[in-house]
Tab-separated table of N, CA and C in Angstrom:
chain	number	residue	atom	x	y	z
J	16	UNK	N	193.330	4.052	18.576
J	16	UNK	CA	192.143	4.889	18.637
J	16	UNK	C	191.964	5.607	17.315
J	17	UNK	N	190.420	5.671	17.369
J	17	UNK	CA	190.922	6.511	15.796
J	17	UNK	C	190.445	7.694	15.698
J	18	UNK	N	190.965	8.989	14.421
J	18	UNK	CA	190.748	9.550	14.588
J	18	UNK	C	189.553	10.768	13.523
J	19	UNK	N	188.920	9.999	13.677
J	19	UNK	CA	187.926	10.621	13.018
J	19	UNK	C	187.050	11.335	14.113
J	20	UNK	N	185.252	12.179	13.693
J	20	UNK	CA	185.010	12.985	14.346
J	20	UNK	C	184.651	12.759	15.512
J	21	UNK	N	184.409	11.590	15.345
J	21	UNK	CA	183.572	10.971	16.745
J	21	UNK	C	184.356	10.485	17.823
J	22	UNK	N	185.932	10.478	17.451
J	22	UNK	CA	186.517	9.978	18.759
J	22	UNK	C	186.728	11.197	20.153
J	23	UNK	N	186.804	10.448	20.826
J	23	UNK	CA	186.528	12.141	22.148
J	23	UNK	C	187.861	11.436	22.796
J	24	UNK	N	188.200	13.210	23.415
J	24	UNK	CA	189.519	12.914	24.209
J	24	UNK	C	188.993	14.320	25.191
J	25	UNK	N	188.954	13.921	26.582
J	25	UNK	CA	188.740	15.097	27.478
J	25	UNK	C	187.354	15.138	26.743
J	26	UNK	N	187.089	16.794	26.603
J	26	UNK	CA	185.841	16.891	26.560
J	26	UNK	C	185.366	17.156	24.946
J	27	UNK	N	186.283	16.951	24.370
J	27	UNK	CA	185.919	17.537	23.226
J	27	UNK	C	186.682	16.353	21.824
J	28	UNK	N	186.160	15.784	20.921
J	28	UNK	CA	186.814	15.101	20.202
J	28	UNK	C	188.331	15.595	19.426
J	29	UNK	N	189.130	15.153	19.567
J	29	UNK	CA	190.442	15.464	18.959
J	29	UNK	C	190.244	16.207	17.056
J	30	UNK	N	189.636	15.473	16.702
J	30	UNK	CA	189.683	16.170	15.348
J	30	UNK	C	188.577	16.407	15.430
J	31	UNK	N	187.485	17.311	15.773
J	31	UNK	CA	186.266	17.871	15.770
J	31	UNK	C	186.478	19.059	14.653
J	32	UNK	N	185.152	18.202	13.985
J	32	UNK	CA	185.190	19.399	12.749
J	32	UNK	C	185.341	20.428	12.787
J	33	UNK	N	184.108	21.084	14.445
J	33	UNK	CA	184.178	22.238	14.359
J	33	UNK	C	185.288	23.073	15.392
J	34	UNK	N	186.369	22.370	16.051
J	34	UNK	CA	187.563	22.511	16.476
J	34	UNK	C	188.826	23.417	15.003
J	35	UNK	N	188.040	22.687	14.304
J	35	UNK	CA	188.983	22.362	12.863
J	35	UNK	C	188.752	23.730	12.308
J	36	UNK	N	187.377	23.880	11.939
J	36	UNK	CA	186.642	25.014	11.591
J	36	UNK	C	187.133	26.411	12.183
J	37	UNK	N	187.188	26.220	13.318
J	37	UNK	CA	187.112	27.450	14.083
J	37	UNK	C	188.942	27.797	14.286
J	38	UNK	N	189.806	26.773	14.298
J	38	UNK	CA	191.367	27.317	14.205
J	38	UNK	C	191.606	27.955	12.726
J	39	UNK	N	191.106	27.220	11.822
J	39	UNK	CA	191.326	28.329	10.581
J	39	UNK	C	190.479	29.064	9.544
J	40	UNK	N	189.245	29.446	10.591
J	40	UNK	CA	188.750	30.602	10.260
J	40	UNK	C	188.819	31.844	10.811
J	41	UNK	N	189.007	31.351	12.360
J	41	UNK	CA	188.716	32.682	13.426
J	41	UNK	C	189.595	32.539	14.260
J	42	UNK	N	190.627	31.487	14.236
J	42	UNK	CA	191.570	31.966	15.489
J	42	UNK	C	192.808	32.760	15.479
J	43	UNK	N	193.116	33.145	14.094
J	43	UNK	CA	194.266	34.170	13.885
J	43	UNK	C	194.832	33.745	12.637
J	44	UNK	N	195.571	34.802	12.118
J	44	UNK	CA	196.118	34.380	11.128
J	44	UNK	C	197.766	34.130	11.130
J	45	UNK	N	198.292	34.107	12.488
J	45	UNK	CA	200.034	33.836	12.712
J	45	UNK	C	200.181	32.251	13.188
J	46	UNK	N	200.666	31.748	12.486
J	46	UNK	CA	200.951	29.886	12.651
J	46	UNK	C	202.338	30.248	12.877
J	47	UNK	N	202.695	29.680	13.820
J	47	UNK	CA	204.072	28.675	14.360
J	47	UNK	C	204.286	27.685	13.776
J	48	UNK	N	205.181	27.160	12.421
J	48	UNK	CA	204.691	25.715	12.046
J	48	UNK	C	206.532	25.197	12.636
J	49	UNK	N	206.181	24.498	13.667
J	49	UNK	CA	207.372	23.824	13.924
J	49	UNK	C	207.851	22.966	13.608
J	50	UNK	N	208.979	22.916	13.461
J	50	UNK	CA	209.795	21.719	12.034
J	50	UNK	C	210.125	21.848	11.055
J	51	UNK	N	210.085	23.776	11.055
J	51	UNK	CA	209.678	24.076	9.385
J	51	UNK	C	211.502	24.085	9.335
J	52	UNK	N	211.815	23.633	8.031
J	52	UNK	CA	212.674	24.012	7.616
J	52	UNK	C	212.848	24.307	6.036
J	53	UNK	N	213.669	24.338	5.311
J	53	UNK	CA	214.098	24.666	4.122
J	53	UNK	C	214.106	22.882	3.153
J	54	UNK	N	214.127	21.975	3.672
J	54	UNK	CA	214.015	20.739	3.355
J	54	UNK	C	212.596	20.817	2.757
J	55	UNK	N	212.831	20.831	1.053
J	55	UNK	CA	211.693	20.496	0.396
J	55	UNK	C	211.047	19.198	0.272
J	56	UNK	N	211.370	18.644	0.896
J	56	UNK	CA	211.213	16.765	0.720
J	56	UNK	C	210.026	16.825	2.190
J	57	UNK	N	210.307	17.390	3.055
J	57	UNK	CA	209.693	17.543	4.252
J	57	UNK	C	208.082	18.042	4.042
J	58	UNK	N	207.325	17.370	4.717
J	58	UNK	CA	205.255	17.444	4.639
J	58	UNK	C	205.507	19.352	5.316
J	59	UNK	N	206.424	19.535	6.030
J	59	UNK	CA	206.237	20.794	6.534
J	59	UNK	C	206.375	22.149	5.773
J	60	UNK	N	206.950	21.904	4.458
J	60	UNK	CA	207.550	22.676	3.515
J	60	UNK	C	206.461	23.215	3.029
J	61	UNK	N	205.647	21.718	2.624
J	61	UNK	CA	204.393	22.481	1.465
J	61	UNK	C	203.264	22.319	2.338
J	62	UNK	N	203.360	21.955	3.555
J	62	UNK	CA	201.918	22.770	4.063
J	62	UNK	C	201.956	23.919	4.447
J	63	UNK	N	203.485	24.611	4.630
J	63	UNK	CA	203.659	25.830	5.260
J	63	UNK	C	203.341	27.006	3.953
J	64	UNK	N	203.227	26.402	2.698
J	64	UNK	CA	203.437	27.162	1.473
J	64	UNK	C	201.344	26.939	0.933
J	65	UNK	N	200.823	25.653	1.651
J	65	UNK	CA	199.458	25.827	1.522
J	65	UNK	C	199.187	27.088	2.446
J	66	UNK	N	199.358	26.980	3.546
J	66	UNK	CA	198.967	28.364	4.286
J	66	UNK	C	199.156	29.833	3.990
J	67	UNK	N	200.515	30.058	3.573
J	67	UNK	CA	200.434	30.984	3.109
J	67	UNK	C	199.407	31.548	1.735
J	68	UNK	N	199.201	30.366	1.059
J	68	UNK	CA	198.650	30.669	-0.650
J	68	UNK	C	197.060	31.164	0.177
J	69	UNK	N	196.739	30.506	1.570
J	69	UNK	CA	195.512	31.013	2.304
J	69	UNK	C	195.170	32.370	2.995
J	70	UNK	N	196.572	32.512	3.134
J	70	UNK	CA	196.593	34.284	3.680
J	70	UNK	C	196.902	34.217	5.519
J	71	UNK	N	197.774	33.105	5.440
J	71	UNK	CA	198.223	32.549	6.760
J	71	UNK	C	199.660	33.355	6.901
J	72	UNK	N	199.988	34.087	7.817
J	72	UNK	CA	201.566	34.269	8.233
J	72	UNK	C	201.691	33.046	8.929
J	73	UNK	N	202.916	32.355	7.917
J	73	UNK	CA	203.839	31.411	8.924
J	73	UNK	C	205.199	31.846	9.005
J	74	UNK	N	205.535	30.967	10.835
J	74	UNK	CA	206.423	31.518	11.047
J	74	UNK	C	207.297	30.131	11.541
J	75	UNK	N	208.437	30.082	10.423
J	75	UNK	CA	209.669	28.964	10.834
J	75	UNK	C	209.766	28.900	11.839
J	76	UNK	N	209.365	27.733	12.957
J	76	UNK	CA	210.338	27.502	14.143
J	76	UNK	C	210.953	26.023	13.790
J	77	UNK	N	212.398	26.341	14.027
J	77	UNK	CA	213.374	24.902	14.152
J	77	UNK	C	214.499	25.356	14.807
J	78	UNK	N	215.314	24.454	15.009
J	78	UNK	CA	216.816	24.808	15.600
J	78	UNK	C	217.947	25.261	14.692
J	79	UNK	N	217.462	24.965	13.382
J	79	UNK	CA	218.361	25.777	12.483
J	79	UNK	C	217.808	27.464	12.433
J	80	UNK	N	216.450	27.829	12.842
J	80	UNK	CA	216.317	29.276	12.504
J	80	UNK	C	216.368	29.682	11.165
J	81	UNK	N	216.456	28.970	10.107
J	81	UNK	CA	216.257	29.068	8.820
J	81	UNK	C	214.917	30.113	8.028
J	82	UNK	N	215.143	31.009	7.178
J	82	UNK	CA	214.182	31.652	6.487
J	82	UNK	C	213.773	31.015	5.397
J	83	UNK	N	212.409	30.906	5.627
J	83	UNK	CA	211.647	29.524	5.190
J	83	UNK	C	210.571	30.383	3.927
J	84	UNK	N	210.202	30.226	2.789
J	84	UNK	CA	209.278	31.191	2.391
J	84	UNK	C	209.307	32.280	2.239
J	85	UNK	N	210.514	32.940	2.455
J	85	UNK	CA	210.403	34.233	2.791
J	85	UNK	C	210.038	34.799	4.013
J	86	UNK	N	209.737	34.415	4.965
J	86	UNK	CA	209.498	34.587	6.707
J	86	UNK	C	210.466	34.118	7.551
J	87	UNK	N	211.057	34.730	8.503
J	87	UNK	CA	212.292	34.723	9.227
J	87	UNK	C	211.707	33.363	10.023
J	88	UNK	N	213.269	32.461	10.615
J	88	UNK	CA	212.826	32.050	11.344
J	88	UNK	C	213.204	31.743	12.320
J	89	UNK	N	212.778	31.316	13.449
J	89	UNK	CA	213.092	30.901	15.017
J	89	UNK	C	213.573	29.874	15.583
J	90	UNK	N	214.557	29.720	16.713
J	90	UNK	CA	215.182	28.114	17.178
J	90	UNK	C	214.150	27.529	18.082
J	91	UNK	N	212.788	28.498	18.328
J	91	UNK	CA	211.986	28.035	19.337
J	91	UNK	C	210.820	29.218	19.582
J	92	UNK	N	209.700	28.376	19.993
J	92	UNK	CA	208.567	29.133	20.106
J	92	UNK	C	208.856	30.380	21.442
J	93	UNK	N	209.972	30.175	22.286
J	93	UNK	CA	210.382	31.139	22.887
J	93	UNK	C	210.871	32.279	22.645
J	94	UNK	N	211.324	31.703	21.349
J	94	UNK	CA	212.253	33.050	20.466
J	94	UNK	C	211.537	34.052	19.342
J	95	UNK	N	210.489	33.768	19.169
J	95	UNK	CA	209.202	34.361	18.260
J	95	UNK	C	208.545	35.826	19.253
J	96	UNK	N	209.010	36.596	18.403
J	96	UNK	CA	209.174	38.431	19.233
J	96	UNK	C	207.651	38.635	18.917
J	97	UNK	N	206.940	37.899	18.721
J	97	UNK	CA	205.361	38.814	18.697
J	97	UNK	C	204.740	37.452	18.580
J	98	UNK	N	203.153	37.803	18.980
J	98	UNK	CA	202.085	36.792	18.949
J	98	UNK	C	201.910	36.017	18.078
J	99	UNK	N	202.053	35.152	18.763
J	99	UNK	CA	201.239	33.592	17.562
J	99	UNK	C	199.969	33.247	18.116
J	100	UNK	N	198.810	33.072	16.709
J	100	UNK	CA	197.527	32.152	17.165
J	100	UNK	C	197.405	30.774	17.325
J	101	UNK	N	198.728	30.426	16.330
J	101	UNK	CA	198.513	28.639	16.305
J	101	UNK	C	199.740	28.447	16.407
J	102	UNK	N	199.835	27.012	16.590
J	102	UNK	CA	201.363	26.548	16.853
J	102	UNK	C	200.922	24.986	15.965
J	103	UNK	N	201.171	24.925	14.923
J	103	UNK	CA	200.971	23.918	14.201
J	103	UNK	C	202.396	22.547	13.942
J	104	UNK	N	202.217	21.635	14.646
J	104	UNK	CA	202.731	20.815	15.340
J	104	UNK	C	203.706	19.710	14.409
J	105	UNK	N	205.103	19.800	13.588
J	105	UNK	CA	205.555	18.630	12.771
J	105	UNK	C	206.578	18.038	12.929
J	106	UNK	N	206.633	17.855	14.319
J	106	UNK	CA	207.764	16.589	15.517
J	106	UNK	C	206.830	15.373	15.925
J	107	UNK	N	207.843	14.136	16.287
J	107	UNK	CA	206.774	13.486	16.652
J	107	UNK	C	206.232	13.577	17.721
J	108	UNK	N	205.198	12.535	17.850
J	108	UNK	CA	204.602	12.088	19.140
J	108	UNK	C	205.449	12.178	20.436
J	109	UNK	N	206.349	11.761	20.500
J	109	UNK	CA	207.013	12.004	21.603
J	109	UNK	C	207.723	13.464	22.023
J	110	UNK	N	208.184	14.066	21.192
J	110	UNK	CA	208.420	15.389	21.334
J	110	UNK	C	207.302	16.276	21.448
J	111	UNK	N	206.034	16.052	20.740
J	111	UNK	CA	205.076	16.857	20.650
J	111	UNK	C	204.411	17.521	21.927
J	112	UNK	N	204.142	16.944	22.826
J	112	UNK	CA	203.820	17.204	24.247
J	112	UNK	C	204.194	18.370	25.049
J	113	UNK	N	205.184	18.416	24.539
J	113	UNK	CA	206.665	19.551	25.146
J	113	UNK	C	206.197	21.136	24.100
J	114	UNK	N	205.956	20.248	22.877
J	114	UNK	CA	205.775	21.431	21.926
J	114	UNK	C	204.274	22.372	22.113
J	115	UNK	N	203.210	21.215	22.343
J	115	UNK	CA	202.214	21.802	23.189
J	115	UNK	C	202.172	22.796	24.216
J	116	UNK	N	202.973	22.398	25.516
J	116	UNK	CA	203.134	23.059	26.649
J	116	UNK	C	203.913	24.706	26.473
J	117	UNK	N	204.890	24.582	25.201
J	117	UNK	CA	205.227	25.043	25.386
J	117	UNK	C	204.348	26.807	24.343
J	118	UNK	N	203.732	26.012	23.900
J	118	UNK	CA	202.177	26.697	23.103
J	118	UNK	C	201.598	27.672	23.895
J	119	UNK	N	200.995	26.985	24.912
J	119	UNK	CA	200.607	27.186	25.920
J	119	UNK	C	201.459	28.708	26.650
J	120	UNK	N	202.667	28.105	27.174
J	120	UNK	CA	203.094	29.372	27.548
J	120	UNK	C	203.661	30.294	27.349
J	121	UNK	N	203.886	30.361	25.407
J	121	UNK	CA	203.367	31.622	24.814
J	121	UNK	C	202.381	32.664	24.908
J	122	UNK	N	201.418	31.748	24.431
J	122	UNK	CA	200.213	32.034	24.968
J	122	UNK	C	199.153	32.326	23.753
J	123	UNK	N	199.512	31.208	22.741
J	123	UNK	CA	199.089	30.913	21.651
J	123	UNK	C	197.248	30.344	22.177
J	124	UNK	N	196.532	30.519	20.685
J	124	UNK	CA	195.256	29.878	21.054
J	124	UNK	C	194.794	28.975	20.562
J	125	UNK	N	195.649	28.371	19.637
J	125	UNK	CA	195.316	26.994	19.485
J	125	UNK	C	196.970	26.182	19.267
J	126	UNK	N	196.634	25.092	19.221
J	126	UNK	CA	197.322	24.182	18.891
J	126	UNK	C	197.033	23.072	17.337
J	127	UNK	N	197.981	22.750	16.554
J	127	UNK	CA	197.750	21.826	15.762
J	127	UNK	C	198.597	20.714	15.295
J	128	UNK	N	197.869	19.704	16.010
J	128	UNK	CA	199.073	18.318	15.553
J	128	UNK	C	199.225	17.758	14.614
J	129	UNK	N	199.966	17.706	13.465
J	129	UNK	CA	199.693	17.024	12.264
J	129	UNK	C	199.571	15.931	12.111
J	130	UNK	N	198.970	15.223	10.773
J	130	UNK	CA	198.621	13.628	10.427
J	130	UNK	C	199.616	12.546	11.329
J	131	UNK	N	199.461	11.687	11.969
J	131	UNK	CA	200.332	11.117	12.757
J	131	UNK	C	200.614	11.678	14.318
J	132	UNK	N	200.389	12.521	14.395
J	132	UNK	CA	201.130	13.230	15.772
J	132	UNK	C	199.790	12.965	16.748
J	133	UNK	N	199.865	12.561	17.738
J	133	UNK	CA	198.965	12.009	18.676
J	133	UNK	C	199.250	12.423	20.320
J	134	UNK	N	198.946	12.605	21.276
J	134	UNK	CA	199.239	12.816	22.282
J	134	UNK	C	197.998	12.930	23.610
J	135	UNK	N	197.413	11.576	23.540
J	135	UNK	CA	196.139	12.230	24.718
J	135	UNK	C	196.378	13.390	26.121
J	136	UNK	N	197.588	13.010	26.816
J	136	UNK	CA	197.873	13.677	27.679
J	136	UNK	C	198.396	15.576	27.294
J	137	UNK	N	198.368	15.241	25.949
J	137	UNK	CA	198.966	16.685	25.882
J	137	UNK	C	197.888	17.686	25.469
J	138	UNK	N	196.493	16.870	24.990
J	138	UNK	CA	195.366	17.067	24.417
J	138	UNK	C	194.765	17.559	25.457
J	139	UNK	N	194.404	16.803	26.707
J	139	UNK	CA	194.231	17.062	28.049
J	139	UNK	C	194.527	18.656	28.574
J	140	UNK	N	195.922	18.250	28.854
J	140	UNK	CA	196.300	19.674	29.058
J	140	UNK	C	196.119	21.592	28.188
J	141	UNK	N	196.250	20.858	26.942
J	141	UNK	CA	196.196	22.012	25.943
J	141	UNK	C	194.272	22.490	26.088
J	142	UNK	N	193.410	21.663	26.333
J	142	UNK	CA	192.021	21.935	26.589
J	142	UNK	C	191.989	22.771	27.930
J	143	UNK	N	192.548	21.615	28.705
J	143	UNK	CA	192.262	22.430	30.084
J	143	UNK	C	192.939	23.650	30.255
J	144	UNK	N	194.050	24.319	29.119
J	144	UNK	CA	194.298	25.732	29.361
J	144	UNK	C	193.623	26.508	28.775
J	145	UNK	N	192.569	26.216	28.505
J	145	UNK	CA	191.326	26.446	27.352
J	145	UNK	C	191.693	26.900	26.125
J	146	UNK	N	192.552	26.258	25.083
J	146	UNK	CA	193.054	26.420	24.066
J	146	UNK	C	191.929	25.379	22.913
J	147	UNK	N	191.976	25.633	21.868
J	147	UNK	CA	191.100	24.440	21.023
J	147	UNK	C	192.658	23.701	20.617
J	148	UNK	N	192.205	22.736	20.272
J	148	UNK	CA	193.253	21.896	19.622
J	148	UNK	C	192.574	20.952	19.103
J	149	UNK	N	193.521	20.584	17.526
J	149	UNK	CA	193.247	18.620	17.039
J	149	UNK	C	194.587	18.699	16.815
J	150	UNK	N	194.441	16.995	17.262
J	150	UNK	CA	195.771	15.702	16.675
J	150	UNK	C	194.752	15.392	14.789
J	151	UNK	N	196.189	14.743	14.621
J	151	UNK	CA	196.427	14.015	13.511
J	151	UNK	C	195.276	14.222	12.182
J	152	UNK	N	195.462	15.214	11.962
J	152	UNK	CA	194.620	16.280	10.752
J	152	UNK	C	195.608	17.335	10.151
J	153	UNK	N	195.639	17.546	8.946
J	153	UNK	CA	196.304	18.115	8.175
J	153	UNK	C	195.868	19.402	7.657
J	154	UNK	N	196.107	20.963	8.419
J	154	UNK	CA	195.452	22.438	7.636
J	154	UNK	C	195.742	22.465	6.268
J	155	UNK	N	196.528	22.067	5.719
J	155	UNK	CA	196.340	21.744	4.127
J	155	UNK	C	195.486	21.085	3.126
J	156	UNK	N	195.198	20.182	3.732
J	156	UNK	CA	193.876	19.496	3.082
J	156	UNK	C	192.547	19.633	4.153
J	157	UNK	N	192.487	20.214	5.112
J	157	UNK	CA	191.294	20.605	5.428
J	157	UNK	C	191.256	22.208	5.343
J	158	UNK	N	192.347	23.075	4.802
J	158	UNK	CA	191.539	24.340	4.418
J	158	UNK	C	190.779	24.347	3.198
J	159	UNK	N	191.313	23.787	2.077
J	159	UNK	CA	190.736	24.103	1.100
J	159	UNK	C	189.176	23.476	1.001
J	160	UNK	N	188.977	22.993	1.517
J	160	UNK	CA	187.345	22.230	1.910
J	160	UNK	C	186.478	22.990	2.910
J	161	UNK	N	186.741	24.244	3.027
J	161	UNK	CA	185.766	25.399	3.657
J	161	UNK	C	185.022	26.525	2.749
J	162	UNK	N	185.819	26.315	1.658
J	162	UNK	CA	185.113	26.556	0.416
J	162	UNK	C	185.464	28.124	0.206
């Protein structure tokens, strides 16, 4: 399936521009970027370091708990002592689902799956808790294109 604007999942297309639009203009400025670790080789390193240069608090979640950027970090979105708006998504597909749900019952307001990360059923669910969400889109190269 692909994922450009026009593909629909539930009621709303997975990468909808204005899905896209609206998580990083108006839905908060605290990201969860999970996966983050200290591994500079890792896509999670320097998108977590695009966000910040945007005026994004990110916040390390991995199982190492590693201080990433200068921001403490967490073994799990359970373990994060104050509100998150996004939970920006860099496990795969198969783990991702779990990482969703578990978005959710934080009680985060969006979700974001990165380039590759796909999940209709988790897309499903993350809508129907009325959260916005996109799969497989990158906040690094679509912030700087809001001008």
């Amino acid at each position: 399936m692909s994922a450009d604007s026009t593909t629909t999942a539930g009621t709303a297309g997975y990468s909808a521009s204005e899905a896209v639009r609206r998580i990083l203009t108006s839905t908060g400025d605290t990201w969860a970027v999970v996966g983050l670790s200290n591994n500079r080789a890792r896509a999670a390193y320097g998108v977590a370091a695009v966000l910040q240069r945007f005026g994004k608090r990110i916040v390390p979640v991995h199982p190492k708990a590693e201080t990433v950027h200068g921001e403490r970090g967490y073994a799990s979105l359970a373990d994060v002592p104050f509100p998150v708006d996004v939970v920006d998504v860099f496990v795969n597909s198969d783990l991702a689902g779990g990482v969703a749900d578990e978005a959710v019952a934080i009680g985060a307001k969006a979700v974001w799956f990165q380039l590759g990360v796909v999940d209709q059923d988790a897309f499903a669910r993350v809508r129907e808790a009325g959260l916005d969400m996109v799969m497989d889109r990158c906040p690094a190269i679509e912030i700087p294109r809001l001008g």
